[in-house]
Coordinates of C-alpha atoms in Angstrom, one line a residue:
M1 CA 21.8 -203.1 -115.5
D2 CA 23.9 -205.7 -113.7
I3 CA 22.6 -209.0 -115.3
N4 CA 24.6 -212.2 -115.7
Y5 CA 23.3 -213.4 -119.1
E6 CA 25.6 -216.4 -119.1
M7 CA 23.8 -217.5 -115.9
L8 CA 20.4 -217.2 -117.6
Y9 CA 21.7 -219.0 -120.7
T10 CA 23.0 -221.9 -118.5
F11 CA 19.8 -222.1 -116.6
F12 CA 17.7 -222.2 -119.8
M13 CA 19.9 -224.9 -121.4
A14 CA 19.8 -227.0 -118.2
S15 CA 16.0 -226.6 -118.0
T16 CA 15.7 -227.7 -121.6
I17 CA 17.8 -230.8 -121.2
L18 CA 15.9 -231.9 -118.1
A19 CA 12.6 -231.4 -119.9
I20 CA 13.8 -233.7 -122.7
S21 CA 14.7 -236.4 -120.2
P22 CA 11.9 -239.0 -119.9
G23 CA 9.7 -238.5 -116.9
P24 CA 6.0 -238.9 -115.9
D25 CA 5.0 -235.5 -117.3
N26 CA 6.5 -235.8 -120.8
I27 CA 5.5 -239.4 -121.1
F28 CA 1.9 -238.4 -120.2
V29 CA 2.0 -235.7 -122.8
L30 CA 3.3 -238.2 -125.4
M31 CA 0.6 -240.8 -124.7
Q32 CA -2.3 -238.3 -124.7
S33 CA -1.0 -236.9 -128.0
M34 CA -0.8 -240.4 -129.5
V35 CA -4.2 -241.5 -128.3
N36 CA -6.3 -238.3 -128.3
G37 CA -4.5 -236.1 -130.8
K38 CA -1.9 -233.4 -130.8
K39 CA -4.1 -230.5 -129.6
Y40 CA -5.1 -232.6 -126.6
G41 CA -1.4 -233.2 -125.8
L42 CA -0.9 -229.4 -126.0
A43 CA -3.8 -229.0 -123.5
V44 CA -1.8 -231.1 -121.0
V45 CA 1.3 -229.0 -121.7
A46 CA -0.6 -225.8 -121.0
G47 CA -1.9 -227.2 -117.7
L48 CA 1.5 -228.4 -116.6
M49 CA 3.3 -225.2 -117.5
S50 CA 0.6 -223.1 -115.7
G51 CA 1.1 -225.1 -112.6
C52 CA 4.8 -224.1 -112.6
F53 CA 3.9 -220.6 -111.8
V54 CA 2.4 -221.7 -108.5
H55 CA 5.6 -223.4 -107.5
T56 CA 7.6 -220.4 -108.7
T57 CA 5.6 -218.1 -106.4
L58 CA 6.0 -220.4 -103.4
V59 CA 9.8 -220.6 -103.9
A60 CA 10.2 -216.9 -104.8
F61 CA 8.6 -215.5 -101.7
G62 CA 9.8 -218.2 -99.3
V63 CA 13.5 -218.2 -100.4
S64 CA 13.7 -214.4 -100.9
V65 CA 12.8 -213.9 -97.2
L66 CA 15.6 -216.3 -96.2
I67 CA 18.1 -214.7 -98.5
K68 CA 17.4 -211.3 -96.8
Q69 CA 17.7 -212.9 -93.3
S70 CA 21.1 -214.7 -93.5
D71 CA 23.9 -215.6 -95.8
I72 CA 24.3 -218.8 -93.9
L73 CA 20.6 -219.8 -94.5
F74 CA 21.0 -219.1 -98.2
F75 CA 24.2 -221.3 -98.2
M76 CA 22.2 -224.1 -96.5
I77 CA 19.5 -223.8 -99.2
K78 CA 22.2 -224.1 -101.9
L79 CA 23.7 -227.1 -100.1
F80 CA 20.3 -228.8 -99.8
G81 CA 19.8 -228.1 -103.5
A82 CA 23.1 -229.6 -104.6
L83 CA 22.6 -232.7 -102.4
Y84 CA 19.0 -233.1 -103.7
L85 CA 20.2 -233.0 -107.3
F86 CA 22.9 -235.5 -106.5
F87 CA 20.2 -237.7 -105.0
L88 CA 18.1 -237.4 -108.2
A89 CA 21.1 -238.4 -110.2
F90 CA 21.5 -241.5 -108.1
K91 CA 17.8 -242.4 -108.5
V92 CA 18.1 -242.1 -112.3
F93 CA 21.3 -244.2 -112.2
K94 CA 19.5 -247.0 -110.3
S95 CA 16.4 -246.8 -112.6
D96 CA 15.6 -248.8 -115.7
A97 CA 16.8 -247.1 -118.9
S98 CA 13.9 -248.5 -121.0
I99 CA 11.0 -246.2 -121.9
Q100 CA 7.7 -247.9 -121.6
L101 CA 4.9 -246.8 -124.0
S102 CA 1.4 -248.2 -123.9
G103 CA -1.7 -246.4 -125.1
A104 CA -4.1 -249.1 -124.0
T105 CA -4.7 -247.6 -120.6
V106 CA -4.9 -243.9 -121.8
E107 CA -8.4 -242.5 -121.1
R108 CA -10.0 -240.2 -123.6
K109 CA -10.8 -236.8 -122.1
S110 CA -11.9 -233.3 -123.3
F111 CA -9.5 -230.5 -124.0
V112 CA -10.5 -228.7 -120.8
E113 CA -10.3 -231.8 -118.7
L114 CA -6.8 -232.5 -119.9
F115 CA -5.7 -228.9 -119.1
K116 CA -7.1 -229.2 -115.6
Q117 CA -5.4 -232.6 -115.1
G118 CA -2.1 -231.2 -116.2
F119 CA -2.4 -228.3 -113.9
I120 CA -3.5 -230.4 -110.9
M121 CA -0.7 -233.0 -111.6
N122 CA 1.8 -230.2 -111.4
V123 CA 0.5 -228.1 -108.5
L124 CA -0.3 -231.1 -106.2
N125 CA 3.1 -232.6 -106.8
P126 CA 5.4 -231.6 -103.8
K127 CA 8.4 -232.9 -105.7
V128 CA 8.1 -230.0 -108.2
S129 CA 8.4 -227.4 -105.4
I130 CA 11.3 -229.3 -103.9
F131 CA 13.0 -229.4 -107.3
F132 CA 12.4 -225.6 -107.8
L133 CA 13.8 -225.0 -104.3
A134 CA 16.9 -227.0 -105.2
F135 CA 17.3 -225.7 -108.7
F136 CA 16.4 -222.0 -108.8
P137 CA 18.5 -220.4 -106.0
G138 CA 21.8 -221.3 -107.6
F139 CA 20.9 -219.3 -110.7
L140 CA 20.2 -215.9 -109.3
F141 CA 21.7 -213.6 -111.9
S142 CA 21.7 -210.0 -110.7
E143 CA 22.7 -208.0 -107.6
A144 CA 20.5 -205.0 -108.8
L145 CA 17.1 -206.8 -109.2
S146 CA 15.1 -208.1 -106.3
S147 CA 15.4 -211.8 -105.7
V148 CA 11.6 -212.2 -106.1
L149 CA 11.7 -210.7 -109.6
Q150 CA 14.7 -212.9 -110.4
F151 CA 12.8 -216.1 -109.4
Y152 CA 9.9 -215.1 -111.6
I153 CA 12.2 -214.5 -114.5
L154 CA 13.7 -217.9 -114.0
G155 CA 10.2 -219.4 -113.7
I156 CA 9.2 -217.8 -117.0
L157 CA 12.4 -219.2 -118.7
F158 CA 11.7 -222.6 -117.2
V159 CA 8.1 -222.5 -118.6
I160 CA 9.3 -221.3 -122.0
S161 CA 11.9 -224.2 -122.2
G162 CA 9.3 -226.7 -120.9
S163 CA 6.7 -225.5 -123.3
L164 CA 9.0 -225.7 -126.3
V165 CA 10.1 -229.3 -125.4
F166 CA 6.7 -230.6 -124.3
G167 CA 5.0 -228.8 -127.2
S168 CA 7.4 -230.5 -129.6
I169 CA 6.7 -233.9 -128.0
A170 CA 2.9 -233.3 -128.5
L171 CA 3.3 -232.2 -132.1
L172 CA 5.9 -234.9 -133.1
S173 CA 4.3 -237.6 -130.9
G174 CA 4.1 -240.2 -133.8
S175 CA 7.7 -239.8 -134.8
I176 CA 9.0 -239.8 -131.2
S177 CA 7.0 -242.9 -130.5
D178 CA 8.5 -244.7 -133.5
L179 CA 12.0 -243.6 -132.6
I180 CA 11.7 -244.9 -129.0
K181 CA 10.2 -248.2 -130.1
G182 CA 12.8 -248.6 -132.8
N183 CA 15.9 -247.7 -130.9
V184 CA 16.6 -249.2 -127.5
N185 CA 19.7 -247.0 -127.0
V186 CA 17.5 -243.8 -126.8
G187 CA 16.5 -244.6 -123.2
V188 CA 20.1 -245.3 -122.2
F189 CA 21.4 -242.0 -123.8
L190 CA 18.7 -239.9 -122.1
K191 CA 19.3 -241.6 -118.8
W192 CA 23.0 -240.8 -118.8
L193 CA 22.3 -237.3 -120.1
Q194 CA 20.0 -236.7 -117.2
I195 CA 22.5 -238.0 -114.7
I196 CA 25.3 -235.8 -116.1
V197 CA 23.0 -232.7 -116.0
F198 CA 21.9 -233.3 -112.4
I199 CA 25.4 -233.8 -111.2
G200 CA 26.7 -230.8 -113.2
I201 CA 24.0 -228.5 -111.9
G202 CA 24.6 -229.7 -108.3
I203 CA 28.3 -228.8 -108.6
F204 CA 27.5 -225.5 -110.3
I205 CA 25.2 -224.5 -107.5
L206 CA 27.8 -225.4 -104.9
I207 CA 30.6 -223.3 -106.5
T208 CA 28.4 -220.3 -107.4
E209 CA 28.7 -217.3 -105.1
K210 CA 25.6 -215.4 -103.9

């Protein structure tokens, strides 16, 4: 079967690095794990990752129709994706590199409530769909498989990488908190790593052929 495994590997590595970079989701997982316990952090992770399949479905069926209709439309999607990723890199560049941790405002909730909150946080965030729309089309990896199936495979890989990273954050929450509090350079390193990855993916999407 005609599958570009190098493309899949690149996608998985990029997804993993982006999951490591500080953002509202992984900071929320970290704080819930620190305050409520590791299994409650894992409940948030399960909810967040479940929500990713909703966005994958929206992008898979929406973009697949456009791919079938026109090469020009698909190029426009890729161009939008690259420009959006460059915009995200610029936003990270302008942002503060420090990582703020405070457990004082974290509300204690049940396992089920945290799963639901993670799911709703993800599904109702339109930025996730926009990011998937920008990120996924440039990594289609086979001419033999349907584009819908390829998007779902990419979605599964994204969920696996996110689950590994976010799950590790939940399980190692105490150590990660101590590292962040004890080393001001962690935020700076992750900030520039995120910028480099966003720009790199944007360029990759632009130069990749359909």
